[in-house]
Every structure is written in C-alpha cells, then in structure tokens.
Coordinates of C-alpha atoms in Angstrom, one line a residue:
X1 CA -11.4 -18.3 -11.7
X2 CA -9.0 -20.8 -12.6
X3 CA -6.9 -23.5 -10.4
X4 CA -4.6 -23.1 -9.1
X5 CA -6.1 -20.0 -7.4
X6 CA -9.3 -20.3 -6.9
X7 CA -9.4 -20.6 -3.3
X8 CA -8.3 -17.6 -2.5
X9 CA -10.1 -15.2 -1.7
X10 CA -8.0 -12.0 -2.6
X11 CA -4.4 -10.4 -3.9
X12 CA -1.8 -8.5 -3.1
X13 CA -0.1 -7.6 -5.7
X14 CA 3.5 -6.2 -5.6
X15 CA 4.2 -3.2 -7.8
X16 CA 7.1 -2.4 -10.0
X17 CA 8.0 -5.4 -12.4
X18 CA 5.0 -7.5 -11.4
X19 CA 2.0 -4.3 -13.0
X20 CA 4.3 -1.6 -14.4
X21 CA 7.8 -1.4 -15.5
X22 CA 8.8 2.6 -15.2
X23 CA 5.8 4.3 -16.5
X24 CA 4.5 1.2 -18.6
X25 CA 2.6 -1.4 -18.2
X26 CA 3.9 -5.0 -17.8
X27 CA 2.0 -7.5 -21.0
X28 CA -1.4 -8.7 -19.1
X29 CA -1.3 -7.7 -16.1
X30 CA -3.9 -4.7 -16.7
X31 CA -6.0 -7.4 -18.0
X32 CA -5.9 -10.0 -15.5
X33 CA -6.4 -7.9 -12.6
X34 CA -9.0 -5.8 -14.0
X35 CA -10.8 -9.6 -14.3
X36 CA -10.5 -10.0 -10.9
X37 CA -14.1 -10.5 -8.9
X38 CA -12.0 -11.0 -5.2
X39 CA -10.3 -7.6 -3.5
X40 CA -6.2 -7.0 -5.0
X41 CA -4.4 -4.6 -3.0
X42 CA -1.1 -2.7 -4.0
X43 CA 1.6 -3.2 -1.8
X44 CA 4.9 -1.5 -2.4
X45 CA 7.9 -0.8 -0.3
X46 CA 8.1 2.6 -2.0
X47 CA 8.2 5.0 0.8
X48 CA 8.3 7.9 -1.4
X49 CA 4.9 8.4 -3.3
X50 CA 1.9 8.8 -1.8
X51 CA -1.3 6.0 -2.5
X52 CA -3.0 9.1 -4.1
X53 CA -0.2 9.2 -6.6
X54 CA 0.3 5.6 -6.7
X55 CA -2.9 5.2 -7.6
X56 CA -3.6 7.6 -10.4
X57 CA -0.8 6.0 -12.1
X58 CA -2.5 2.6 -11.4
X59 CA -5.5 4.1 -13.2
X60 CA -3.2 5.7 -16.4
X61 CA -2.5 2.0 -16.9
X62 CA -6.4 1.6 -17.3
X63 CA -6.7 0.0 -13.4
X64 CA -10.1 0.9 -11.6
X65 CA -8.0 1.5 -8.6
X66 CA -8.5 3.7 -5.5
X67 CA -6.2 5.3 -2.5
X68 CA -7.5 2.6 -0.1
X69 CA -6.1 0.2 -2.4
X70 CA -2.8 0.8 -1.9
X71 CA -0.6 0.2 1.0
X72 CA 3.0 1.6 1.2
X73 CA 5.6 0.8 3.4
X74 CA 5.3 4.4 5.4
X75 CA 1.9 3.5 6.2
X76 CA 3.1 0.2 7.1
X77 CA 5.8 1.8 9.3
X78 CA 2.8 4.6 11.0
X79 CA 0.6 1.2 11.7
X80 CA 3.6 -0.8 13.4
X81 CA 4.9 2.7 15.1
X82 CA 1.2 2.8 16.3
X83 CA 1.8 -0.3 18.4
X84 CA 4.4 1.2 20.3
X85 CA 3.4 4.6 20.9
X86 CA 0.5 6.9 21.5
X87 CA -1.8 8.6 19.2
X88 CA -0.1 12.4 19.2
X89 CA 3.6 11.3 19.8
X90 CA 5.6 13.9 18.2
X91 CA 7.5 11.7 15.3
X92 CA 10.7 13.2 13.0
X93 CA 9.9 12.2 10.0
X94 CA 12.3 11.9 7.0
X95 CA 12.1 10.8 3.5
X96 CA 9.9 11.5 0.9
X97 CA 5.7 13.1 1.2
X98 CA 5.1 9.9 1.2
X99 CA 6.0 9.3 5.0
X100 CA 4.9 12.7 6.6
X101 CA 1.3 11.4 4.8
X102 CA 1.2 8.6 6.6
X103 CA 2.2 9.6 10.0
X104 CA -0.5 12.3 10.1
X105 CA -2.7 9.9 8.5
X106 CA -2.1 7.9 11.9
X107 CA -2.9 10.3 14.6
X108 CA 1.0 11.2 14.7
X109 CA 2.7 14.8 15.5
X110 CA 4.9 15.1 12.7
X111 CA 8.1 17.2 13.1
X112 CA 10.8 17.6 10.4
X113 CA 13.5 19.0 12.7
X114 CA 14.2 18.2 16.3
X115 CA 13.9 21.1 18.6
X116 CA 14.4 21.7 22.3
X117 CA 11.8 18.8 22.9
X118 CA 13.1 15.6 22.2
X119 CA 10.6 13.2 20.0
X120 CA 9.5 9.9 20.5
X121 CA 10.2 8.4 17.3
X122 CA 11.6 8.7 13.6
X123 CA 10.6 6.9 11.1
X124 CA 13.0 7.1 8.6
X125 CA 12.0 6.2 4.4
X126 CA 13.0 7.2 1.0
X127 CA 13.2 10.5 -0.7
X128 CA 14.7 11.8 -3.8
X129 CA 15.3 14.8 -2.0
X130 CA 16.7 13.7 1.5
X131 CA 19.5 15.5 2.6
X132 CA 22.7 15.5 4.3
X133 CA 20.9 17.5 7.1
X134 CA 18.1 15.3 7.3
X135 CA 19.8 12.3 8.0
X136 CA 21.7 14.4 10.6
X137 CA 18.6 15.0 12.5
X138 CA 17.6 11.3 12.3
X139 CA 21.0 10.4 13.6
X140 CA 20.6 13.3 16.9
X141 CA 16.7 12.3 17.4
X142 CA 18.3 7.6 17.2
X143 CA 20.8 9.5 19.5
X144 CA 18.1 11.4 21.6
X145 CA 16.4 7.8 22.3
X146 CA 13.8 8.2 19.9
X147 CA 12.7 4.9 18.6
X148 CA 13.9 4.1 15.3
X149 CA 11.2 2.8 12.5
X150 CA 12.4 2.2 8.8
X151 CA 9.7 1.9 6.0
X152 CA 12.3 -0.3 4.2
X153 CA 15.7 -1.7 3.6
X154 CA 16.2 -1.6 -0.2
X155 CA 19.8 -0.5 -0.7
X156 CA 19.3 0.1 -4.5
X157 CA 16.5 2.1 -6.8
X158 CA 16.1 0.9 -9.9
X159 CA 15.2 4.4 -12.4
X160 CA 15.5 4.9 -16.2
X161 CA 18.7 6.1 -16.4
X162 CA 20.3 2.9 -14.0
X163 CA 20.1 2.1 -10.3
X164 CA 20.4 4.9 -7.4
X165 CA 20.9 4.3 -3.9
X166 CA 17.7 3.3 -2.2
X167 CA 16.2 3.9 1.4
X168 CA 18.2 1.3 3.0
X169 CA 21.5 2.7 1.8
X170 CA 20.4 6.0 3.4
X171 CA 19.4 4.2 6.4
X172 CA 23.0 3.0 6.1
X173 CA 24.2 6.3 6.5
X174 CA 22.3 6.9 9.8
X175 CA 23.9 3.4 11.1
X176 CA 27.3 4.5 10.5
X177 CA 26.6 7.3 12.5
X178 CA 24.6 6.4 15.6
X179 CA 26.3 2.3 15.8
X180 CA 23.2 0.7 15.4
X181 CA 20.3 -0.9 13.3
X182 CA 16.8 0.3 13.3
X183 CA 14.9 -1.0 16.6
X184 CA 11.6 -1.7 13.5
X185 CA 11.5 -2.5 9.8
X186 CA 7.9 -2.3 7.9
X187 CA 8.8 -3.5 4.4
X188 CA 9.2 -6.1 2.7
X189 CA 11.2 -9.1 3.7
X190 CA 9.9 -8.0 7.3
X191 CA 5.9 -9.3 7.5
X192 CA 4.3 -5.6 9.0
X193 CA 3.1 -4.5 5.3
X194 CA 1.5 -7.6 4.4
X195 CA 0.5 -7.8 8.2
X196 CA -1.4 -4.6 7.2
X197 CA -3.2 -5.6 4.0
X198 CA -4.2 -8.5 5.6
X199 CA -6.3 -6.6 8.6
X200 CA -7.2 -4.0 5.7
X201 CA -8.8 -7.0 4.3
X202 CA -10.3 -8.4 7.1
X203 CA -8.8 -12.3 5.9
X204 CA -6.2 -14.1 7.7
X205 CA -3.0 -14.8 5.6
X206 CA -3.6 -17.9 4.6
X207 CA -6.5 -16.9 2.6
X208 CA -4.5 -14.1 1.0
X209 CA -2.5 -15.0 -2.2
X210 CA 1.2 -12.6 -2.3
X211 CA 2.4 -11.6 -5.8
X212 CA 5.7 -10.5 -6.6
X213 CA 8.6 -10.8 -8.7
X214 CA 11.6 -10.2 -6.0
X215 CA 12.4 -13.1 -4.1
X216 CA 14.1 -11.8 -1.1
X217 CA 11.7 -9.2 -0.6
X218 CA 7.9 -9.7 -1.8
X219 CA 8.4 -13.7 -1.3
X220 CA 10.4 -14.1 1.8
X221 CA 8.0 -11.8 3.3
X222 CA 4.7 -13.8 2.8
X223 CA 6.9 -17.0 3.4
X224 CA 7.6 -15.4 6.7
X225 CA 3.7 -14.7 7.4
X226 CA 2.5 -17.9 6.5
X227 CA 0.7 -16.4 2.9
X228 CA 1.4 -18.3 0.2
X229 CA 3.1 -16.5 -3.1
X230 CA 3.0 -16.6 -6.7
X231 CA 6.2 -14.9 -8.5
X232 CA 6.0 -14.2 -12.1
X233 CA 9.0 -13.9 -14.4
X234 CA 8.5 -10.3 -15.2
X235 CA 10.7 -8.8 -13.2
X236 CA 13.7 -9.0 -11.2
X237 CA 14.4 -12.4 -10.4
X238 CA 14.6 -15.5 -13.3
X239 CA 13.8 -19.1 -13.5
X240 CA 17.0 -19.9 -12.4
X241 CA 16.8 -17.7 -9.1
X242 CA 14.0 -19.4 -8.5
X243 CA 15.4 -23.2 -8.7
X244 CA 18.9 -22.1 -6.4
X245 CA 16.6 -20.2 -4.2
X246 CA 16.4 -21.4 -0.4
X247 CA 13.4 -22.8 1.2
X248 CA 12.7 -19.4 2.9
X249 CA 12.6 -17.7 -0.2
X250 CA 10.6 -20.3 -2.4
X251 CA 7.5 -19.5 -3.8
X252 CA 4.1 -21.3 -3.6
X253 CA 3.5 -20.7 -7.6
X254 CA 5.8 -19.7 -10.3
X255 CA 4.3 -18.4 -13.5
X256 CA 5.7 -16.8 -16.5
X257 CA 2.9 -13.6 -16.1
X258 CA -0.3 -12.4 -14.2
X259 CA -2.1 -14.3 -17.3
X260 CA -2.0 -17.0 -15.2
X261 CA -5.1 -15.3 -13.0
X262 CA -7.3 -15.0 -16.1
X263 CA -6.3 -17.9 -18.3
X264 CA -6.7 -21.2 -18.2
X265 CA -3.7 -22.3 -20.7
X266 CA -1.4 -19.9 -18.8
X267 CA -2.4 -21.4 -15.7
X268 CA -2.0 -24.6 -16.6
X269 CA 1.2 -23.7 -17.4
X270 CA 1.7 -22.3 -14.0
X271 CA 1.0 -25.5 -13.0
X272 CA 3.7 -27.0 -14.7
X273 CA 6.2 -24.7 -14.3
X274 CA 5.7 -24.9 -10.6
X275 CA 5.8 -28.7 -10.8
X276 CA 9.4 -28.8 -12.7
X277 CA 10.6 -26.0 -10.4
X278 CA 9.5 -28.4 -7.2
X279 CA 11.1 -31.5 -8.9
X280 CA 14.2 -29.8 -9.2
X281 CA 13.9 -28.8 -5.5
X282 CA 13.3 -32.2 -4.6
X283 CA 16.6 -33.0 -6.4
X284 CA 19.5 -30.7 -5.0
X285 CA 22.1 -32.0 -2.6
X286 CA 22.6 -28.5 -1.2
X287 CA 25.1 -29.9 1.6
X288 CA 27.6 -31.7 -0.5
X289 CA 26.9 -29.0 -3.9
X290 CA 24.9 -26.4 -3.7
X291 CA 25.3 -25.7 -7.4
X292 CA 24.0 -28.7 -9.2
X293 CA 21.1 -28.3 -9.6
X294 CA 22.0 -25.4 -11.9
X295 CA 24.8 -27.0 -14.1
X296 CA 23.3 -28.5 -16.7
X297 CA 19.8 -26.8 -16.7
X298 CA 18.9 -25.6 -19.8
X299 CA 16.0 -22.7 -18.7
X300 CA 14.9 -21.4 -22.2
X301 CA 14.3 -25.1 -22.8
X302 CA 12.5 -26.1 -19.8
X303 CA 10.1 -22.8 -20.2
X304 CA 9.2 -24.4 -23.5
X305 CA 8.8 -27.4 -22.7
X306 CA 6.3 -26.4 -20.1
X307 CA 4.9 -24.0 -22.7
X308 CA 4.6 -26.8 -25.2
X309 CA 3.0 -29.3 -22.6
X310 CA -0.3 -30.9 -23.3

C-alpha cells in the first residue's frame, strides 16, 4: 500500500460515481479495490435496493463482493431505530424492498398499512413505486405519534434518462402534510450509516478511511464523525467545488480516481493535488470575498500541473 493511505486499516467506499456510473464501471476503480488486502465496505444512501442486489451488481463489475459488504441507508435507519425501540415494535414501513428488508432483518414487525393498532414507528425511504397512498399512511402513522426515521434526505435521483425526485423530496411531501421534520435521519450527511460500518468493522473512525465523490453528503458525513475522507473527481462534485467548499465539507484527500489506492504515481499525485487544494484554502479571505479564491483559477491547468509534477 501506498502513502498517503497506508495507515488505514480499511474503506468505505461510496457507490454511484465513486465504483459505477449507471450500470458501468467508473476507469480503475474495479482494479484498485480488488487490490485491496484491508476490509472496503459499500455504503450507499440508496434505500431502494437490497445489499443482495447491490451486490451482484458489484460482482457484474468483476468485484469479489458479498451481502455483508454492503450497508444501505434502510439498514442504517433499522440499526438507529433499534436504539429507540424494542425488538418486535410494529414499524410502517415505506419505500422500496429495500427498507421492509432491513426492518425484518432487525427483529422489527413490519406493517405496510396502519390498522386499528397504532405503530411505533415509520421509517420512511425511497421507492420507484411509492405511492400517493403510501405517503398518506406515513403522514396518519407521524400523525398517530409514531416515531419518524428517514433512510435519507436526497431530494434528486440521478437515472439515464435525467434526474427524478429522490427520497427526500418524498419525505418532503410527508412534511407538508404532518408540519414537521423527521424526529431521525440515517444517511448520509447525518453520521448513523458510517456509525454502522464502523461497528460492522469493529475499528473506531479514525482508523476508517471514507470515499466519496459528493461533498455535502459522503464527505460532510465522515467530517461529522471524525473519519477522515478521500473524494475523487469521478463524480459529482469538481475541483472547483472542492477549493470554495467550507471547512465542514472539506475533504482529508483529493484525488483524481481510486488509482490513487493502487498506484504509486497516482498517489503521488493525490499528494499534490491535496497539497494545492490546502494552499488555496490557506489563501481565501472568505469574510471580506468569498469568491476569490475562484476568480482567476485556472483548474484544467492546475490538474496538469499536478499531473506533470516530478
């Protein structure tokens, strides 16, 4: 293993623009986790898909990957529900398989409709095929006094044929209609999923290296844990989100791929990189002009001119 991340001693990987993009792969990153000798786990705010499917598409992409090694945010919302409430509480649950999974998974009575008996909880995620009804019964069990767990607050979805609403714009619906926000959030930005991988692992955070490519998701989160972060350039966020970024949402490492956990060039260039972005950090009078650090920057050229560094 290479500095700068030797010395930790194992992953956890975000998902979808950090591994895959859609259906394919993202350049290296089959590679350099396959070369990994230290535990990766999946974590994904997905609520939707099960770690069974999650993880035979993690193995399409030529990953030796298992169930176990995936943790979603509807199991991160069962293990944070499971602080608060008793194995067999009866639970309305509403989203995609993926939630109803992990609630049973979790000791949890599972109900789809409320009834004459009033529930304890609902936890509340993303489905492609939640309905108009189903938020209504989430809105009558909120109502009914049931605590209220989201899996996740992503208003938007990217797909392949452009972004759909997400779980936390359907959440939004279920606000508008009971006055309130959810008493619990699992997902990312909120620390319960990576909370989760951690005990999975058995490491404390700070031995655990977060990978991600969102900013005000996968890195805010681990910022908020106390787990350092790598973000990679694969995905959402650029270079330049990454320089005007706060200090809750900067990362520990930047690097242009996951080559960077297999390569030594590449993560010498991480090294760099992270360097230049740190300098600029050091640089920016946010008080007086938060925007000058990014007039002026020339980010094609500073990526090869940290490419091109001896």
């Amino acid at each position: 293993m290479t500095a700068p991340f030797e010395a930790y001693a194992a992953l956890i990987c975000d998902l979808d623009g950090v591994v895959y993009r859609g259906q394919a792969a993202v350049p290296h990153a089959v590679e350099a986790l396959s070369a990994q000798r230290r535990p990766v786990l999946y974590a994904t705010n997905n609520a939707a898909r099960t770690p069974d499917v999650v993880a035979a598409h993690l193995r399409e992409l030529g990953l030796a990957v298992e169930a176990s090694d995936v943790v979603n945010s509807s199991q991160a919302a069962a293990w944070l529900l499971a602080r608060h409430q008793p194995r067999g509480a009866g639970v309305l649950a509403v989203g995609g398989p993926g939630v109803g999974v992990a609630l049973r998974e979790a000791g949890f009575q599972v109900v789809e409709r409320i009834g004459a008996e009033r529930v304890d909880a609902v936890v509340q995620g993303y489905g492609p095929t939640v309905t108009a009804s189903d938020l209504a019964e989430a809105a009558y069990g909120v109502q009914g006094g049931a605590l209220w767990v989201a899996t996740n607050l992503d208003s938007t979805l990217p797909t392949d044929r452009g972004v759909a609403p997400g779980g936390g714009s359907l959440v939004d619906a279920v606000v508008n209609a009971v006055g309130r926000r959810p008493d619990l959030v699992a997902g990312k930005p909120e620390t319960p999923i990576y909370e989760l991988c951690a005990d999975r692992l058995a490491l404390p955070p700070q031995q655990v290296l977060a990978i991600g490519d969102r900013l005000e998701t996968d890195i805010a989160g681990a910022n908020s844990l106390g787990m350092d972060s790598l973000v990679v350039l694969t995905g959402v966020d650029d270079l330049s989100a990454i320089i005007g970024a706060p200090a809750a949402l900067r990362p520990t490492h930047v690097a242009r791929d996951l080559s960077c956990l297999m390569l030594p060039e590449a993560a010498a260039e991480c090294v760099r990189l992270t360097d230049e972005v740190k300098r600029q950090w050091a640089g920016v009078d946010r008080a007086s002009d938060p925007e000058a650090h990014l007039r002026g920057l020339d980010v094609d050229g500073l990526l090869r001119t940290v490419t091109s560094a001896e």
